[in-house]
Short mmCIF file of C-alpha atoms in Angstrom, two decimals:
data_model
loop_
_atom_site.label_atom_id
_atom_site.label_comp_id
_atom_site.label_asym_id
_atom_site.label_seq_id
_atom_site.Cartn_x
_atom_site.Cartn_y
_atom_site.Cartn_z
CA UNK A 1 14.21 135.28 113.94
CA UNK A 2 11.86 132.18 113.81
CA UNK A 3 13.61 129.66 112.44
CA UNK A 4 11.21 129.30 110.18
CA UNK A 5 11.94 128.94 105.98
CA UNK A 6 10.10 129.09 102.79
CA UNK A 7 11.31 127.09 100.21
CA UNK A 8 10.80 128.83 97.18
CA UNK A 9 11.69 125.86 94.75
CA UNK A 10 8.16 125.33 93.46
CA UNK A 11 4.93 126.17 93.56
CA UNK A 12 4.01 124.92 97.00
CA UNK A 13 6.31 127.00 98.50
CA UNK A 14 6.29 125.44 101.86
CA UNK A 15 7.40 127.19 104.94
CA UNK A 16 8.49 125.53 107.39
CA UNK A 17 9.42 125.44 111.50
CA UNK A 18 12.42 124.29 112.56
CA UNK A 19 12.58 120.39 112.51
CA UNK A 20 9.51 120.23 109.24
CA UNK A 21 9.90 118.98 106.30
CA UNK A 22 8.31 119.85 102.87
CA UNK A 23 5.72 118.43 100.62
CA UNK A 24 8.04 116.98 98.61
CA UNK A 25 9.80 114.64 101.70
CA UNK A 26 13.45 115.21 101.05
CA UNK A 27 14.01 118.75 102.63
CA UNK A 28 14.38 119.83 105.88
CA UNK A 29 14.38 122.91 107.37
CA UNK A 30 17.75 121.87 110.10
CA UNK A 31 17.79 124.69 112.87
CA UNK A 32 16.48 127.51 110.43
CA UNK A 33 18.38 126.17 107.61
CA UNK A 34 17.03 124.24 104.07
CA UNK A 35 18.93 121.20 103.66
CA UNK A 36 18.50 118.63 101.11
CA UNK A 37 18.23 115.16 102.29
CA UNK A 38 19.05 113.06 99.39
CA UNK A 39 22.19 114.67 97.76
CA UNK A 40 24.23 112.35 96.02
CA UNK A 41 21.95 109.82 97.03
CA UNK A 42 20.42 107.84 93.90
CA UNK A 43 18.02 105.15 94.72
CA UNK A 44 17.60 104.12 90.87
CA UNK A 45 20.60 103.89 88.59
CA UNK A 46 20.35 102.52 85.35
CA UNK A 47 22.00 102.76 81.52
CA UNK A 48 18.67 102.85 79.21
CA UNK A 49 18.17 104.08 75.66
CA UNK A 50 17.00 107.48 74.87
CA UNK A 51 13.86 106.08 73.88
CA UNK A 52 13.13 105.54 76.83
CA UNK A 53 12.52 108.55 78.47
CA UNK A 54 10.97 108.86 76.09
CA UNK A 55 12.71 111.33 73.68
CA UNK A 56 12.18 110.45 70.04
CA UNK A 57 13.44 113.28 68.10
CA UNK A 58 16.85 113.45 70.49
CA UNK A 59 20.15 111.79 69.62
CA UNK A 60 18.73 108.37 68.98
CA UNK A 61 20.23 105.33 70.03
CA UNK A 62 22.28 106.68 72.45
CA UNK A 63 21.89 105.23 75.88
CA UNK A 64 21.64 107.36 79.00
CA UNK A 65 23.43 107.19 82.33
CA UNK A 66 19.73 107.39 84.45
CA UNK A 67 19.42 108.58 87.88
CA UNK A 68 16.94 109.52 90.52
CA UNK A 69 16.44 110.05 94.07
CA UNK A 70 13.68 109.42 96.32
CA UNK A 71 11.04 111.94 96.54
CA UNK A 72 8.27 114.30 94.52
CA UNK A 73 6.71 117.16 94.87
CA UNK A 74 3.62 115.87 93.34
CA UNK A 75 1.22 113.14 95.13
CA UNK A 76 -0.09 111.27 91.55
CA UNK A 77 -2.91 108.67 92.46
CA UNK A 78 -1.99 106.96 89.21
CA UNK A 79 1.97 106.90 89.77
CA UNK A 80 3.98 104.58 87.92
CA UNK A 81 6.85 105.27 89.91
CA UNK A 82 5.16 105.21 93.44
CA UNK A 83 7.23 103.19 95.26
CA UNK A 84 10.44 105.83 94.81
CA UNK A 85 8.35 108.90 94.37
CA UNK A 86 6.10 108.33 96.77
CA UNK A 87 8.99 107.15 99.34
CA UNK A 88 10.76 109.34 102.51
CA UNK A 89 14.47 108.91 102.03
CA UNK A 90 14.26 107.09 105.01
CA UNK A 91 12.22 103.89 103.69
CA UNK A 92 14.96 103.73 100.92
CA UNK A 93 18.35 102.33 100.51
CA UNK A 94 20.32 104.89 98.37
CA UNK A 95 23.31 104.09 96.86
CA UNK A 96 25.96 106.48 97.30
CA UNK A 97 26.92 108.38 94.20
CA UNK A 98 28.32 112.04 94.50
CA UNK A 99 28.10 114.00 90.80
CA UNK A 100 31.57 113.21 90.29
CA UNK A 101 30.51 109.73 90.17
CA UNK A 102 27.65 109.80 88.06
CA UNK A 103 29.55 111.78 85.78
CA UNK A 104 32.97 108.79 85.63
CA UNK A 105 29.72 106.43 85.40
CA UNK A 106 28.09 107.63 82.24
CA UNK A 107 31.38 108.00 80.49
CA UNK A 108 32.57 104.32 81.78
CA UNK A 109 29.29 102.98 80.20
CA UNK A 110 29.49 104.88 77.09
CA UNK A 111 26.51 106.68 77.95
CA UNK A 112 25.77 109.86 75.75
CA UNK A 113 23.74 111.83 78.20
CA UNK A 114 22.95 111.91 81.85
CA UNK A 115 19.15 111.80 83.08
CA UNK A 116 17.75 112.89 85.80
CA UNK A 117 14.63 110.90 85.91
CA UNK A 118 12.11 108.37 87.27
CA UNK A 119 11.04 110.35 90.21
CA UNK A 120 11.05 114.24 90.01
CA UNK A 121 14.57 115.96 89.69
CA UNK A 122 13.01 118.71 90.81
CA UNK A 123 13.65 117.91 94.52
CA UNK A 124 16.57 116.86 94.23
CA UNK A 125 17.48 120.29 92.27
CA UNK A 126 21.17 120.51 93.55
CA UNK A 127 22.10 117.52 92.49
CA UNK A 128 20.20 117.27 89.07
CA UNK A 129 22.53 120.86 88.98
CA UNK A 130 25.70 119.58 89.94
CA UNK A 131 25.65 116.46 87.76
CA UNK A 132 24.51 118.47 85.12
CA UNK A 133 27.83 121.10 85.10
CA UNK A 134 30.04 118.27 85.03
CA UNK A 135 28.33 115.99 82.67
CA UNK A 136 28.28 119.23 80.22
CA UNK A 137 32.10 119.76 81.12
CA UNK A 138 32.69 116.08 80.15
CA UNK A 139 30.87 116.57 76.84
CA UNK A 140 27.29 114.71 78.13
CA UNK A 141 24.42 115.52 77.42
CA UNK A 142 21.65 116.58 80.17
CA UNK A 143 17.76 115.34 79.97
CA UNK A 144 15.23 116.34 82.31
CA UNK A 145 12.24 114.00 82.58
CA UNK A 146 10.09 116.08 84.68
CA UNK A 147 6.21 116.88 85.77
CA UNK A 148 7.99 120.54 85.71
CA UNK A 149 6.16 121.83 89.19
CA UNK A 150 8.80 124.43 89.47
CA UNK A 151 8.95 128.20 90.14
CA UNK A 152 10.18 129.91 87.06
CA UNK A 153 13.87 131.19 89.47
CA UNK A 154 15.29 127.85 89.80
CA UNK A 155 14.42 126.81 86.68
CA UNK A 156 16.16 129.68 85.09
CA UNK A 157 19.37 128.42 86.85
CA UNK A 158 18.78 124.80 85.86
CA UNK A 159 18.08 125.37 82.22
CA UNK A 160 20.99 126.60 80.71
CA UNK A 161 22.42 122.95 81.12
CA UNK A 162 19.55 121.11 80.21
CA UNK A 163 19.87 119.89 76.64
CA UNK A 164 16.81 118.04 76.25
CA UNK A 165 13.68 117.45 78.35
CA UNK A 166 10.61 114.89 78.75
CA UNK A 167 7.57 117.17 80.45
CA UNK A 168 4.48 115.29 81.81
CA UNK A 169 1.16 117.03 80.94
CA UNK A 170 -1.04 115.00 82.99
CA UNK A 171 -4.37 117.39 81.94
CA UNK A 172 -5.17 120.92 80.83
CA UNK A 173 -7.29 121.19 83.70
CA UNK A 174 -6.45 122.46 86.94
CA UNK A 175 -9.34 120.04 89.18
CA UNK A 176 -7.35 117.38 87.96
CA UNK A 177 -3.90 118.74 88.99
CA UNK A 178 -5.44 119.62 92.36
CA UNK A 179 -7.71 116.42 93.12
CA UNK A 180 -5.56 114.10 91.54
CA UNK A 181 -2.23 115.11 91.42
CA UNK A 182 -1.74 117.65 94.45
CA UNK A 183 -0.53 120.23 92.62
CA UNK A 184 -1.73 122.88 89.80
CA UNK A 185 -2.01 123.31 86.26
CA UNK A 186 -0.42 126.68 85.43
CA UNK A 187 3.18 126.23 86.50
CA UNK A 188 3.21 123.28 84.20
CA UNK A 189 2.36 125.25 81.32
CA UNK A 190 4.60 127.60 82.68
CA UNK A 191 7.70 125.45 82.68
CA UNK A 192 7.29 123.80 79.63
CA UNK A 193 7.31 127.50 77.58
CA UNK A 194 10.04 128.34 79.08
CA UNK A 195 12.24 124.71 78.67
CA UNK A 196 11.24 125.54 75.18
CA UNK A 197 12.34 129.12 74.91
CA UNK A 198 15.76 128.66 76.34
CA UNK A 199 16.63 126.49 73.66
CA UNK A 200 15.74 123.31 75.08
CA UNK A 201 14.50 119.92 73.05
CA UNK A 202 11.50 119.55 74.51
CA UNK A 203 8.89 116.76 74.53
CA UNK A 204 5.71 116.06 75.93
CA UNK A 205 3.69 113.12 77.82
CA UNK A 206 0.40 112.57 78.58
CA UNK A 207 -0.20 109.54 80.50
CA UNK A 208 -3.82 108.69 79.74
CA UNK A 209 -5.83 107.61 82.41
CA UNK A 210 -8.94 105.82 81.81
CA UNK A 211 -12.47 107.85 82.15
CA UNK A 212 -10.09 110.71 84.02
CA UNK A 213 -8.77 112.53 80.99
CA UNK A 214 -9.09 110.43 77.89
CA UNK A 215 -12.29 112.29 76.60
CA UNK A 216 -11.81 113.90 73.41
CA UNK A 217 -12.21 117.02 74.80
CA UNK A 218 -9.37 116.26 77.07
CA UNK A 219 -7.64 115.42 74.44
CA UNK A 220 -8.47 118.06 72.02
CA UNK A 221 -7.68 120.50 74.71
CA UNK A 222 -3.93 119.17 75.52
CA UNK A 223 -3.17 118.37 71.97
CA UNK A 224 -4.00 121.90 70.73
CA UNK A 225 -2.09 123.62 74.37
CA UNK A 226 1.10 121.81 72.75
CA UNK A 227 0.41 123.15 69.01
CA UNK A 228 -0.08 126.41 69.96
CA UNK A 229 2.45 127.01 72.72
CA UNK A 230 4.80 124.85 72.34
CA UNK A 231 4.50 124.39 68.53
CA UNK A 232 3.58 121.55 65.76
CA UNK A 233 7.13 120.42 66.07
CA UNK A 234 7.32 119.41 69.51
CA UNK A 235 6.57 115.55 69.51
CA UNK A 236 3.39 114.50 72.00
CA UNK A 237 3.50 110.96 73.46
CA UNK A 238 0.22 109.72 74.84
CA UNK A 239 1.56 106.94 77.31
CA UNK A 240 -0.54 103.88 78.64
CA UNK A 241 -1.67 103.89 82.21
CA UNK A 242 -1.44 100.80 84.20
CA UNK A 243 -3.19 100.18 87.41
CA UNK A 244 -0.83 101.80 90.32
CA UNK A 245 -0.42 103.10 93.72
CA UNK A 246 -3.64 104.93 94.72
CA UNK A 247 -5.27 104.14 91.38
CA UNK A 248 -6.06 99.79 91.36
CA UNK A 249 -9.45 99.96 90.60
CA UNK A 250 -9.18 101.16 87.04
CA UNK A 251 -8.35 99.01 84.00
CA UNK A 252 -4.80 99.65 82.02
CA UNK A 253 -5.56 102.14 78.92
CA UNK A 254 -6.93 100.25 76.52
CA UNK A 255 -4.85 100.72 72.81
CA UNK A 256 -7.73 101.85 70.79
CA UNK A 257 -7.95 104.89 73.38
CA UNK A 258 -4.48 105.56 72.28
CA UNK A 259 -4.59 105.02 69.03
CA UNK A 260 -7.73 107.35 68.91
CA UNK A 261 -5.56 110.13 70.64
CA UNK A 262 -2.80 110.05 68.19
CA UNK A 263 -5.51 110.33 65.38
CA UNK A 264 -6.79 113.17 67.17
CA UNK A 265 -3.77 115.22 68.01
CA UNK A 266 -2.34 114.54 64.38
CA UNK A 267 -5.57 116.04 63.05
CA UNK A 268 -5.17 118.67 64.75
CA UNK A 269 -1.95 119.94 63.48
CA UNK A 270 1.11 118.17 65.34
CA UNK A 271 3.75 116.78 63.73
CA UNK A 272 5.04 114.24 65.67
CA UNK A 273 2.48 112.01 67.74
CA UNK A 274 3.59 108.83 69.37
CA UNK A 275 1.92 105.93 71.83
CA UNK A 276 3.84 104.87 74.76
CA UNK A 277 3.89 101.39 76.83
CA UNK A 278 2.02 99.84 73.66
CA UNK A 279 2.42 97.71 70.96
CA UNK A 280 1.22 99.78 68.09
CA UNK A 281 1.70 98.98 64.31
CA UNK A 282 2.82 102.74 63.63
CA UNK A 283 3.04 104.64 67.09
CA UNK A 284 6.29 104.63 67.90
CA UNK A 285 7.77 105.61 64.01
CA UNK A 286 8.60 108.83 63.14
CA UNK A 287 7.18 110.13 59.73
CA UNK A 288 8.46 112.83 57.89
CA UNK A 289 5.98 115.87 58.13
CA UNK A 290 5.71 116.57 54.59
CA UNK A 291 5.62 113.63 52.67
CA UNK A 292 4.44 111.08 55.17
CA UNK A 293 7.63 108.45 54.55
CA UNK A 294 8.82 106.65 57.38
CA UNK A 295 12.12 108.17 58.70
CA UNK A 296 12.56 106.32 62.56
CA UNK A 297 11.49 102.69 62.87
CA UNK A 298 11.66 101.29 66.30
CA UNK A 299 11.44 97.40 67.51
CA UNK A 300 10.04 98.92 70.85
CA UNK A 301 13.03 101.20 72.20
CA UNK A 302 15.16 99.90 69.66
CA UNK A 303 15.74 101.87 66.50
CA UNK A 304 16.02 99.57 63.63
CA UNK A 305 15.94 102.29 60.89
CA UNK A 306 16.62 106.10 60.18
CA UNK A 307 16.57 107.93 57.16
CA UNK A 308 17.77 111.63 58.46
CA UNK A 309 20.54 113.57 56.92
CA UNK A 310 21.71 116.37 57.89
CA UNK A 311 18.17 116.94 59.90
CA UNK A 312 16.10 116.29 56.57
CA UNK A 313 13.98 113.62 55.32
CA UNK A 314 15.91 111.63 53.28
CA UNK A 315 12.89 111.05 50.40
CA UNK A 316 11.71 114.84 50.24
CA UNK A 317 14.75 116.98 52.09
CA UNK A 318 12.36 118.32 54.18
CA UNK A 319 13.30 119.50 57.71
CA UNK A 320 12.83 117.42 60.64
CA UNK A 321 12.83 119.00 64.10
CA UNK A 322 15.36 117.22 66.88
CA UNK A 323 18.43 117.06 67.50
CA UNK A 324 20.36 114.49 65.77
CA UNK A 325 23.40 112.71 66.26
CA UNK A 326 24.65 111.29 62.62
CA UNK A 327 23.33 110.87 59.76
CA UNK A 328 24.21 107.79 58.35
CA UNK A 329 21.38 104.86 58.09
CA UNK A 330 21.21 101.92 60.78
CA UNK B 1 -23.20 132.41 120.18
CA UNK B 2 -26.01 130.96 117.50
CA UNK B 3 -24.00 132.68 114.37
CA UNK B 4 -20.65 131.21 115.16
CA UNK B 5 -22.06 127.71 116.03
CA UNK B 6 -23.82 127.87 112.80
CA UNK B 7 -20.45 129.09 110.73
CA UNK B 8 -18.19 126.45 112.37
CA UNK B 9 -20.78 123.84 111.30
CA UNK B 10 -20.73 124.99 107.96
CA UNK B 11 -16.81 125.17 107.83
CA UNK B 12 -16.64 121.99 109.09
CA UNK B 13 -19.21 120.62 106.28
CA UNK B 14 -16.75 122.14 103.82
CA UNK B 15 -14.07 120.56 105.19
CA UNK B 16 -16.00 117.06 104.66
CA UNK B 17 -16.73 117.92 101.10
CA UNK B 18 -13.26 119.35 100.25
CA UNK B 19 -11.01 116.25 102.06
CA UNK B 20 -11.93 113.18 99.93
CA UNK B 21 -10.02 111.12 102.29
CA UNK B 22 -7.58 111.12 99.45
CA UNK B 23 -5.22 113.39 101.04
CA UNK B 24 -6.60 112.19 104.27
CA UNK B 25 -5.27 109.21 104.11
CA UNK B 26 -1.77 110.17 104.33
CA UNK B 27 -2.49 111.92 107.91
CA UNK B 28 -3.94 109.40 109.31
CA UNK B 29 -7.15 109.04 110.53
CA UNK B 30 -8.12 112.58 111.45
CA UNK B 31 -11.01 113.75 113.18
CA UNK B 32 -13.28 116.75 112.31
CA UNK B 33 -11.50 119.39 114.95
CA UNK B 34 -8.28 118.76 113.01
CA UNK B 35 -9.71 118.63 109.54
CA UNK B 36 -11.24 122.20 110.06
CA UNK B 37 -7.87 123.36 111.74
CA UNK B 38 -6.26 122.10 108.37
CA UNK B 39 -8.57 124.06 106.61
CA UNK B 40 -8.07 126.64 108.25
CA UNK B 41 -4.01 126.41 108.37
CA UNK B 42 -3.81 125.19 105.09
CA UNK B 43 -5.17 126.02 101.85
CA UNK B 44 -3.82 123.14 99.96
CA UNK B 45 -5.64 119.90 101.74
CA UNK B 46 -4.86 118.20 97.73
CA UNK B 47 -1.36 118.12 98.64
CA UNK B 48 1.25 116.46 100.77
CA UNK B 49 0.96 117.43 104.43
CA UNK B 50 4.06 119.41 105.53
CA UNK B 51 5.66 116.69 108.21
CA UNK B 52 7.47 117.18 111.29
CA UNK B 53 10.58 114.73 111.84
CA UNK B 54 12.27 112.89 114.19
CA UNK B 55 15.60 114.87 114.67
CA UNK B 56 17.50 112.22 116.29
CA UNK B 57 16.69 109.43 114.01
CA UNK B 58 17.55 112.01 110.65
CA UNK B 59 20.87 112.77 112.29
CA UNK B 60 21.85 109.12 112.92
CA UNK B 61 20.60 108.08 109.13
CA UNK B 62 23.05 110.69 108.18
CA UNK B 63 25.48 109.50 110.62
CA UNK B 64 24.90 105.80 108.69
CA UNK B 65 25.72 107.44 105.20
CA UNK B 66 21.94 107.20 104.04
CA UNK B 67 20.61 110.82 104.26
CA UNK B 68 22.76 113.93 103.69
CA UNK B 69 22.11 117.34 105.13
CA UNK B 70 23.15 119.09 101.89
CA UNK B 71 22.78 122.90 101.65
CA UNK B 72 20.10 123.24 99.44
CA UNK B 73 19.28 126.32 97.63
CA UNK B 74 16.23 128.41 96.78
CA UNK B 75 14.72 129.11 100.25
CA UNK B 76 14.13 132.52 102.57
CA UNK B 77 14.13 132.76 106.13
CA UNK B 78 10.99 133.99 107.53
CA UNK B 79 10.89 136.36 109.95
CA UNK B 80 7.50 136.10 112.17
CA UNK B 81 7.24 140.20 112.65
CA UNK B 82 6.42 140.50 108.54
CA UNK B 83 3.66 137.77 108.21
#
């Protein structure tokens, strides 16, 4: 034999020689064996509120234990989170945090879920597992906040434990995955079907990036992907862009952009359409579907108000699609 | 002679057109030789360049706590004989 492996993770599916080291950075093939480099190995730990992630329609108010490793398997010219995803474990200083850890950590703080988040917890796959069969021993919640560039195998595996997930859908059009992302469009599309047929809470971002994909078109085209496949339940959350990384020569979204892409995908049939890293007079509330009444108010990721029951507008009784975690009124 | 001059110039046009120096970037300042062997080797010139490491310095970050060599899962040996 070689020595050589293919990881067969995601979509790249890089093989290796003995000694390389994927796209993603953080593993190695070791003398004809894939190791992970970054197990247990957080370089971002943080309590934040759901809100955050951003999941809307998913326990609100709770705060989540968040984690994340260096590393990606995606190469985003625009990334907010460059300076971790873009990293080699080696330029980082990781703190040391084996599941069990995380796990004693979440339920020290109170936390009602564990995250696996700010990079990609795709690459670091064994831990995002791991974490996630003790958190859901321990009675935590799991969220995935992912660009879900993942083979449809390990995500099988992952799944079952994954109560919620955040899914970026940068564009419905490959070119863009390829020229500006480093990746494609397909297993995307892929991933977020099948978060959504396991049973999953899923939501949706689309971080709009000035003059790349803010046309109508584009987002006419993403807006109606979500309807159809994912369904007019699933909330969509158009997020601003700031200038980043390999991306400084663009200005930050402007609001009205936003705004105009909420408009747009409400038009076209979804439920649930929300603007992200904005100060909006009504994009971060949650309405109910039927009657139009305001249900979630939110003092940025603060919920102020709710007026669920029992998963049901509180006005009207009609249903509202999440997952919620009371019922009583804040 | 003339035909293959004329279809490694036009590869090596492609490979121009194709590398924005986006990707580029990341391996350094390549020449044309290396872009076309790229090409060649590597159909995905949008992504990350696969990386060779330094053994010696990975073993001693793990040694210092700050990498792990974790079995990961979700990978196949490849055996040279069925490529």
């Amino acid at each position: 034999m070689s020595g050589r492996v293919q990881c067969v993770l995601c979509p790249h599916l890089c093989e290796l020689a003995p000694g390389e080291r994927g796209r993603c950075t953080v593993r190695l093939n070791r003398d004809g064996e894939l190791v992970s480099l970054v197990y247990g190995r957080p370089v971002a730990v943080h309590v934040d509120p759901v809100e955050k992630k951003p999941l809307f329609h998913f326990m609100p108010g709770i705060d989540v234990f968040s984690i994340a490793t260096a590393g990606c398997n995606l190469r985003c010219d625009f990334c907010q989170n460059w300076e971790i995803s873009q990293a080699t474990p080696e330029e980082v200083s990781p703190y040391h945090m084996p599941p069990e850890a995380v796990v004693e950590s979440a339920v020290e703080y109170s936390c009602g879920a564990v995250a696996y988040t700010y990079t990609e917890p795709i690459v670091y796959f064994e831990y995002t597992r791991d974490c996630a069969r003790l958190a859901r021993e321990a009675g935590l919640a799991n969220i995935l906040v992912t660009a879900g560039y993942i083979n449809p195998g390990p995500l099988a595996e992952l799944a079952p434990y994954i109560d919620a997930a955040n899914v970026d859908l940068k564009s419905m059009s490959d070119s863009y995955y390829r020229n500006t992302c480093g990746g494609t469009l397909q297993p995307v599309l892929n991933t977020i079907t099948a978060l959504k047929d396991s049973g999953t809470w899923v939501e949706v971002t689309n971080l709009v990036v000035p003059t790349m994909n803010d046309s109508d078109d584009d987002i006419d085209a993403l807006a109606s992907w979500v309807l159809n496949n994912a369904g007019a339940e699933t909330p969509l959350h158009f997020s601003r862009f700031f200038p980043m990384y390999r991306m400084t020569d663009l200005p930050p979204t402007p609001v009205d952009t936003l705004k105009r892409a909420r408009e747009r995908a409400l038009e076209i049939g979804l439920h649930h359409v929300y603007v992200g890293n904005a100060v909006t007079s009504d994009g971060m509330m949650t309405v109910c579907p039927r009657c139009g009444r305001p249900l979630i108010e939110r003092h940025g990721y603060m919920v102020t108000s709710k007026r669920i029951r029992n998963g049901c507008c509180d006005y009207c009784s009609a249903p509202v699609a999440g997952v919620w975690n009371g019922t009583e009124d804040l | 002679m003339k035909i293959c001059i004329t279809a490694l110039m036009m590869l090596m046009s492609f490979s121009l057109w194709v590398n924005d120096g986006k990707s580029q970037s990341e391996e350094g300042d390549e020449g044309f030789l290396s872009g076309f062997i790229d090409l060649v080797e590597e159909n995905r010139p949008w992504a990350k360049p696969i990386h060779r490491v330094d053994m010696d310095r990975m073993r001693e970050l793990k040694e210092m706590g700050l990498l792990t060599f974790h079995q990961a899962s979700w990978f196949v040996e490849v055996d040279p004989d069925e490529r």
